[in-house]
Short mmCIF file of C-alpha atoms in Angstrom, two decimals:
data_model
loop_
_atom_site.label_atom_id
_atom_site.label_comp_id
_atom_site.label_asym_id
_atom_site.label_seq_id
_atom_site.Cartn_x
_atom_site.Cartn_y
_atom_site.Cartn_z
CA MET A 1 -64.35 5.45 -49.09
CA ARG A 2 -67.93 6.79 -49.07
CA ASP A 3 -69.18 3.64 -47.54
CA TYR A 4 -66.23 3.63 -44.57
CA ARG A 5 -67.31 7.19 -44.22
CA THR A 6 -71.52 6.11 -43.80
CA ALA A 7 -70.27 3.28 -41.76
CA LYS A 8 -68.26 5.70 -39.23
CA LYS A 9 -70.79 8.15 -39.52
CA LEU A 10 -68.15 10.47 -40.95
CA PRO A 11 -68.97 13.33 -42.45
CA GLN A 12 -69.06 13.36 -46.18
CA THR A 13 -66.53 15.29 -48.08
CA THR A 14 -67.07 16.74 -51.39
CA GLU A 15 -63.59 16.11 -53.18
CA ARG A 16 -63.40 17.80 -56.70
CA PRO A 17 -61.41 16.45 -58.94
CA ARG A 18 -57.64 17.93 -59.87
CA ALA A 19 -57.48 19.80 -63.30
CA GLN A 20 -55.03 16.73 -64.00
CA ASP A 21 -57.36 14.41 -63.36
CA ARG A 22 -59.98 16.25 -65.50
CA ALA A 23 -57.93 16.54 -68.19
CA ARG A 24 -57.14 12.63 -68.09
CA ASN A 25 -60.89 11.90 -67.72
CA GLN A 26 -61.73 13.82 -71.32
CA ALA A 27 -58.88 12.44 -72.99
CA VAL A 28 -60.30 9.10 -72.51
CA ALA A 29 -63.90 9.90 -73.01
CA GLU A 30 -62.41 11.21 -76.56
CA TRP A 31 -60.37 8.00 -77.01
CA VAL A 32 -63.13 5.88 -76.35
CA SER A 33 -66.04 8.22 -78.46
CA THR A 34 -63.33 7.79 -81.05
CA CYS A 35 -63.42 4.14 -80.96
CA LYS A 36 -67.00 3.76 -81.96
CA GLY A 37 -66.70 6.02 -84.83
CA GLY A 38 -66.77 9.48 -83.65
CA ARG A 39 -64.39 12.52 -85.02
CA PRO A 40 -60.59 11.65 -85.02
CA THR A 41 -59.12 12.96 -81.65
CA HIS A 42 -55.82 15.41 -82.61
CA GLY A 43 -53.38 12.61 -82.12
CA ASP A 44 -54.42 10.49 -84.97
CA PHE A 45 -52.47 8.29 -86.78
CA LEU A 46 -52.51 10.23 -90.05
CA LEU A 47 -50.76 13.08 -88.60
CA ALA A 48 -48.00 10.22 -87.50
CA GLU A 49 -45.74 10.14 -90.44
CA PRO A 50 -45.67 14.16 -91.51
CA ILE A 51 -44.65 14.58 -87.61
CA SER A 52 -42.05 11.57 -87.45
CA ASP A 53 -40.59 13.10 -91.10
CA ALA A 54 -40.21 16.75 -89.44
CA PHE A 55 -38.34 15.47 -86.96
CA ASN A 56 -36.58 13.16 -88.34
CA LEU A 57 -35.45 15.61 -90.84
CA GLY A 58 -34.37 18.29 -88.21
CA ALA A 59 -32.04 15.79 -86.51
CA VAL A 60 -30.25 15.35 -90.08
CA SER A 61 -29.86 18.91 -90.10
CA LEU A 62 -28.19 19.01 -86.77
CA ARG A 63 -26.42 16.25 -87.64
CA LEU A 64 -25.03 18.09 -90.62
CA GLY A 65 -24.46 21.28 -89.03
CA GLY A 66 -27.98 23.03 -89.25
CA ARG A 67 -28.03 22.99 -93.21
CA ARG A 68 -31.64 23.75 -94.73
CA LEU A 69 -32.61 20.69 -96.37
CA LEU A 70 -35.34 20.30 -99.07
CA PHE A 71 -37.34 16.91 -98.70
CA ASP A 72 -39.01 15.47 -101.63
CA ALA A 73 -41.99 13.51 -100.01
CA THR A 74 -43.22 11.40 -102.72
CA ASN A 75 -39.83 10.26 -104.15
CA MET A 76 -38.42 10.23 -99.65
CA LYS A 77 -35.28 12.06 -101.16
CA ILE A 78 -33.70 15.18 -99.96
CA THR A 79 -32.88 17.16 -102.95
CA ASN A 80 -30.52 19.87 -101.86
CA VAL A 81 -27.66 17.81 -100.02
CA PRO A 82 -27.04 14.58 -101.74
CA GLU A 83 -25.03 13.39 -98.54
CA ALA A 84 -27.77 14.01 -96.22
CA ASN A 85 -30.09 10.74 -97.94
CA LYS A 86 -27.51 8.55 -96.39
CA CYS A 87 -28.73 9.70 -92.85
CA LEU A 88 -32.24 8.44 -94.07
CA VAL A 89 -31.42 4.77 -94.57
CA ARG A 90 -29.78 2.34 -92.33
CA GLU A 91 -27.23 -0.75 -93.45
CA TYR A 92 -28.09 -3.57 -91.27
CA ARG A 93 -25.77 -6.28 -90.36
CA PRO A 94 -26.14 -9.54 -91.92
CA GLY A 95 -29.24 -11.64 -90.63
CA TRP A 96 -30.77 -8.69 -89.38
CA ASN A 97 -32.62 -7.47 -93.15
#
């Protein structure tokens, strides 16, 4: 764009990046820094498991009418509502196991 303006002798504009673009550029810079051995980002994979567990347990609770669930993360079992454990696993059709 700048070359076109120079060739046509048009005035140069000083466009400032929008906040959305600045945020995206910062996110990309953080990602590149992490890939090069920098500090982990907020979207670290180590956080993915507990966050996924929390969302899945919330869905199971809603399926059971909003009941409070006590989850034993070590054994991957719900301890206070035995029938809720059926919602944690899926029985696959033959040929898809």
